[in-house]
Amino acid sequence: MFACSLRIAVAMGFALLLASCSVFFGRSIDRPLVYYVRNVTVMADARIPLDLIESVDRRVSAAIAATRPPAGAERVVLLVKIDRLGFGEGARRRLAQAKFTVTATSVETGQPVAQGVFTVNSPTDDPRWARQALAEEVAARIRFAFSLTTPRVRKPLPQRTISTRLASEPPPIIVPNARAASPRAASAAPQAAPRKPSALTTQNTAVPPPPREMAAPPVAEVQPPQPAAPAQPARRAADIGKGTPVEQGAVGTIRLRPDCDPAVTPDCSASP
């Protein structure tokens, strides 16, 4: 009886221990969960290639951006830790294999609400595409676990050309080193009738005109400078008579003509 009670107590204790672990670490991801995923962080040690980490982070971030937030869902952030990178077993021994852990942490409380450990294999052993294919497998497993939308791959569309020419119109004639005429102008222009070749054709040779002499530039006539009028000597005070407008003791001259003075110059006439 005592042994049976002891077994029941040990079993209950083990069950409580498992329940406490599940509450502490969150529930395991065994089916798709619905959360409002806000962000993702991918981390690994130095043995994991950096391009693999960047590829996983880029793919999961694109899936988060393409997912419509569900109404009333709890907001979480994802922490992806790549634990091991190696090769598979058996028939998959040549395929790359990655083991990683995903933890969803609540934004409000900061406590983990879900956690899962996953193992994925690369679908190809080609060294050129094996790492990118493995990153896509990791991102696809995370998208499925948290109900994320797979982002669409944008394909470049061919450049569309716009033409106003009808299908019934003839194609335009393109002359090299000349501006191409529009289809409407080509159709509107009247077609000239072909000319009949004449029996006698004369070839006119253009004779260049004789060179012309350049006219000399006009030369302006330069007038020689005219000599200035000789200066008139000043009259002495003794020669100044009474009744003149010049006061006594002053020296001055009164000229009746602007060019000379008859009182001073003998050859100057009195009349202007």
Tab-separated table of N, CA, C and O in Angstrom, residues 111-165:
chain	number	residue	atom	x	y	z
A	111	GLN	N	7.625	37.673	-21.590
A	111	GLN	CA	7.790	36.258	-21.283
A	111	GLN	C	7.605	35.430	-22.549
A	111	GLN	O	6.801	35.781	-23.429
A	112	PRO	N	8.337	34.307	-22.696
A	112	PRO	CA	8.140	33.435	-23.861
A	112	PRO	C	6.775	32.767	-23.817
A	112	PRO	O	6.356	32.236	-22.782
A	113	VAL	N	6.081	32.794	-24.936
A	113	VAL	CA	4.754	32.195	-25.016
A	113	VAL	C	4.743	30.938	-25.872
A	113	VAL	O	3.801	30.144	-25.786
A	114	ALA	N	5.753	30.711	-26.678
A	114	ALA	CA	5.821	29.507	-27.505
A	114	ALA	C	7.281	29.277	-27.886
A	114	ALA	O	8.058	30.222	-28.060
A	115	GLN	N	7.622	28.004	-28.015
A	115	GLN	CA	8.986	27.638	-28.366
A	115	GLN	C	8.971	26.313	-29.096
A	115	GLN	O	8.159	25.423	-28.780
A	116	GLY	N	9.834	26.173	-30.077
A	116	GLY	CA	9.904	24.936	-30.844
A	116	GLY	C	11.304	24.719	-31.399
A	116	GLY	O	12.032	25.660	-31.685
A	117	VAL	N	11.665	23.445	-31.543
A	117	VAL	CA	12.952	23.033	-32.101
A	117	VAL	C	12.665	22.313	-33.412
A	117	VAL	O	11.865	21.365	-33.434
A	118	PHE	N	13.326	22.735	-34.486
A	118	PHE	CA	13.046	22.186	-35.805
A	118	PHE	C	14.349	21.747	-36.464
A	118	PHE	O	15.438	22.251	-36.154
A	119	THR	N	14.207	20.820	-37.398
A	119	THR	CA	15.328	20.322	-38.197
A	119	THR	C	14.871	20.267	-39.644
A	119	THR	O	13.848	19.654	-39.960
A	120	VAL	N	15.619	20.921	-40.510
A	120	VAL	CA	15.271	20.965	-41.931
A	120	VAL	C	16.486	20.529	-42.733
A	120	VAL	O	17.629	20.604	-42.277
A	121	ASN	N	16.225	20.065	-43.960
A	121	ASN	CA	17.266	19.615	-44.873
A	121	ASN	C	17.172	20.389	-46.177
A	121	ASN	O	16.070	20.762	-46.619
A	122	SER	N	18.317	20.610	-46.784
A	122	SER	CA	18.345	21.302	-48.066
A	122	SER	C	17.858	20.365	-49.160
A	122	SER	O	18.195	19.180	-49.166
A	123	PRO	N	17.079	20.857	-50.121
A	123	PRO	CA	16.565	19.964	-51.167
A	123	PRO	C	17.586	19.662	-52.267
A	123	PRO	O	17.296	18.847	-53.149
A	124	THR	N	18.752	20.276	-52.232
A	124	THR	CA	19.742	20.050	-53.270
A	124	THR	C	21.130	19.986	-52.651
A	124	THR	O	21.376	20.548	-51.578
A	125	ASP	N	22.034	19.263	-53.344
A	125	ASP	CA	23.417	19.184	-52.897
A	125	ASP	C	24.357	19.996	-53.785
A	125	ASP	O	25.580	19.876	-53.676
A	126	ASP	N	23.794	20.811	-54.664
A	126	ASP	CA	24.615	21.673	-55.510
A	126	ASP	C	25.234	22.757	-54.633
A	126	ASP	O	24.521	23.499	-53.952
A	127	PRO	N	26.572	22.883	-54.596
A	127	PRO	CA	27.183	23.886	-53.709
A	127	PRO	C	26.819	25.319	-54.071
A	127	PRO	O	26.924	26.214	-53.233
A	128	ARG	N	26.366	25.572	-55.302
A	128	ARG	CA	25.991	26.927	-55.686
A	128	ARG	C	24.663	27.357	-55.085
A	128	ARG	O	24.449	28.549	-54.812
A	129	TRP	N	23.743	26.394	-54.866
A	129	TRP	CA	22.397	26.731	-54.387
A	129	TRP	C	22.051	26.069	-53.064
A	129	TRP	O	20.960	26.283	-52.538
A	130	ALA	N	22.929	25.287	-52.500
A	130	ALA	CA	22.577	24.529	-51.289
A	130	ALA	C	22.307	25.447	-50.103
A	130	ALA	O	21.341	25.246	-49.354
A	131	ARG	N	23.116	26.495	-49.941
A	131	ARG	CA	22.948	27.367	-48.772
A	131	ARG	C	21.687	28.218	-48.888
A	131	ARG	O	20.952	28.390	-47.909
A	132	GLN	N	21.420	28.761	-50.068
A	132	GLN	CA	20.199	29.535	-50.240
A	132	GLN	C	18.951	28.663	-50.129
A	132	GLN	O	17.926	29.092	-49.589
A	133	ALA	N	19.030	27.441	-50.640
A	133	ALA	CA	17.889	26.527	-50.505
A	133	ALA	C	17.656	26.157	-49.050
A	133	ALA	O	16.500	26.025	-48.605
A	134	LEU	N	18.736	25.978	-48.269
A	134	LEU	CA	18.579	25.692	-46.843
A	134	LEU	C	17.958	26.873	-46.104
A	134	LEU	O	17.105	26.687	-45.221
A	135	ALA	N	18.355	28.095	-46.456
A	135	ALA	CA	17.749	29.275	-45.830
A	135	ALA	C	16.266	29.370	-46.158
A	135	ALA	O	15.448	29.752	-45.305
A	136	GLU	N	15.881	29.006	-47.366
A	136	GLU	CA	14.464	29.017	-47.729
A	136	GLU	C	13.687	27.964	-46.951
A	136	GLU	O	12.538	28.205	-46.541
A	137	GLU	N	14.285	26.796	-46.697
A	137	GLU	CA	13.612	25.767	-45.908
A	137	GLU	C	13.409	26.218	-44.466
A	137	GLU	O	12.343	25.980	-43.874
A	138	VAL	N	14.398	26.885	-43.895
A	138	VAL	CA	14.254	27.395	-42.518
A	138	VAL	C	13.155	28.445	-42.454
A	138	VAL	O	12.288	28.427	-41.564
A	139	ALA	N	13.151	29.382	-43.410
A	139	ALA	CA	12.121	30.416	-43.419
A	139	ALA	C	10.739	29.832	-43.666
A	139	ALA	O	9.744	30.285	-43.082
A	140	ALA	N	10.641	28.808	-44.526
A	140	ALA	CA	9.338	28.189	-44.789
A	140	ALA	C	8.796	27.496	-43.542
A	140	ALA	O	7.581	27.534	-43.283
A	141	ARG	N	9.677	26.875	-42.767
A	141	ARG	CA	9.207	26.216	-41.524
A	141	ARG	C	8.719	27.249	-40.518
A	141	ARG	O	7.729	27.010	-39.814
A	142	ILE	N	9.374	28.388	-40.441
A	142	ILE	CA	8.939	29.438	-39.522
A	142	ILE	C	7.629	30.062	-40.004
A	142	ILE	O	6.724	30.345	-39.197
A	143	ARG	N	7.482	30.257	-41.290
A	143	ARG	CA	6.220	30.807	-41.822
A	143	ARG	C	5.050	29.883	-41.534
A	143	ARG	O	3.958	30.349	-41.174
A	144	PHE	N	5.266	28.581	-41.657
A	144	PHE	CA	4.183	27.640	-41.380
A	144	PHE	C	3.849	27.600	-39.898
A	144	PHE	O	2.668	27.507	-39.519
A	145	ALA	N	4.853	27.688	-39.020
A	145	ALA	CA	4.610	27.578	-37.579
A	145	ALA	C	3.841	28.777	-37.038
A	145	ALA	O	3.044	28.622	-36.107
A	146	PHE	N	4.037	29.943	-37.615
A	146	PHE	CA	3.387	31.141	-37.083
A	146	PHE	C	2.383	31.742	-38.065
A	146	PHE	O	2.020	32.913	-37.933
A	147	SER	N	1.928	30.964	-39.039
A	147	SER	CA	0.864	31.370	-39.963
A	147	SER	C	1.206	32.677	-40.672
A	147	SER	O	0.377	33.587	-40.784
A	148	LEU	N	2.414	32.766	-41.159
A	148	LEU	CA	2.851	33.948	-41.890
A	148	LEU	C	2.598	33.758	-43.384
A	148	LEU	O	2.575	32.641	-43.890
A	149	THR	N	2.432	34.859	-44.072
A	149	THR	CA	2.148	34.836	-45.503
A	149	THR	C	3.452	34.739	-46.291
A	149	THR	O	4.437	35.416	-45.976
A	150	THR	N	3.428	33.901	-47.302
A	150	THR	CA	4.590	33.785	-48.169
A	150	THR	C	4.633	34.983	-49.110
A	150	THR	O	3.677	35.222	-49.850
A	151	PRO	N	5.699	35.783	-49.082
A	151	PRO	CA	5.741	36.970	-49.955
A	151	PRO	C	5.806	36.574	-51.415
A	151	PRO	O	6.388	35.556	-51.789
A	152	ARG	N	5.183	37.376	-52.237
A	152	ARG	CA	5.183	37.131	-53.668
A	152	ARG	C	6.501	37.564	-54.283
A	152	ARG	O	7.097	38.564	-53.886
A	153	VAL	N	6.936	36.795	-55.252
A	153	VAL	CA	8.164	37.119	-55.965
A	153	VAL	C	7.792	38.015	-57.135
A	153	VAL	O	6.986	37.636	-57.992
A	154	ARG	N	8.365	39.191	-57.168
A	154	ARG	CA	8.058	40.143	-58.231
A	154	ARG	C	8.858	39.791	-59.474
A	154	ARG	O	10.077	39.633	-59.426
A	155	LYS	N	8.151	39.666	-60.573
A	155	LYS	CA	8.785	39.379	-61.850
A	155	LYS	C	8.825	40.658	-62.677
A	155	LYS	O	7.824	41.359	-62.792
A	156	PRO	N	9.971	40.985	-63.243
A	156	PRO	CA	10.036	42.201	-64.072
A	156	PRO	C	9.224	42.041	-65.343
A	156	PRO	O	9.379	41.078	-66.093
A	157	LEU	N	8.308	42.975	-65.565
A	157	LEU	CA	7.466	42.944	-66.755
A	157	LEU	C	8.214	43.517	-67.945
A	157	LEU	O	9.017	44.451	-67.802
A	158	PRO	N	7.988	42.983	-69.133
A	158	PRO	CA	8.652	43.556	-70.312
A	158	PRO	C	8.153	44.962	-70.576
A	158	PRO	O	6.989	45.296	-70.324
A	159	GLN	N	9.033	45.800	-71.081
A	159	GLN	CA	8.683	47.183	-71.358
A	159	GLN	C	7.688	47.257	-72.510
A	159	GLN	O	7.910	46.701	-73.579
A	160	ARG	N	6.589	47.936	-72.264
A	160	ARG	CA	5.526	48.047	-73.247
A	160	ARG	C	5.755	49.283	-74.109
A	160	ARG	O	6.045	50.371	-73.612
A	161	THR	N	5.619	49.089	-75.397
A	161	THR	CA	5.776	50.189	-76.345
A	161	THR	C	4.406	50.608	-76.857
A	161	THR	O	3.540	49.774	-77.139
A	162	ILE	N	4.207	51.900	-76.986
A	162	ILE	CA	2.937	52.468	-77.446
A	162	ILE	C	3.135	52.958	-78.875
A	162	ILE	O	4.046	53.737	-79.159
A	163	SER	N	2.285	52.502	-79.764
A	163	SER	CA	2.365	52.893	-81.162
A	163	SER	C	0.971	53.274	-81.639
A	163	SER	O	-0.019	52.615	-81.322
A	164	THR	N	0.897	54.362	-82.428
A	164	THR	CA	-0.367	54.813	-82.999
A	164	THR	C	-0.545	54.348	-84.438
A	164	THR	O	-1.531	54.702	-85.075
A	165	ARG	N	0.368	53.590	-84.962
A	165	ARG	CA	0.269	53.118	-86.340
A	165	ARG	C	-0.669	51.923	-86.414
A	165	ARG	O	-0.617	51.023	-85.582
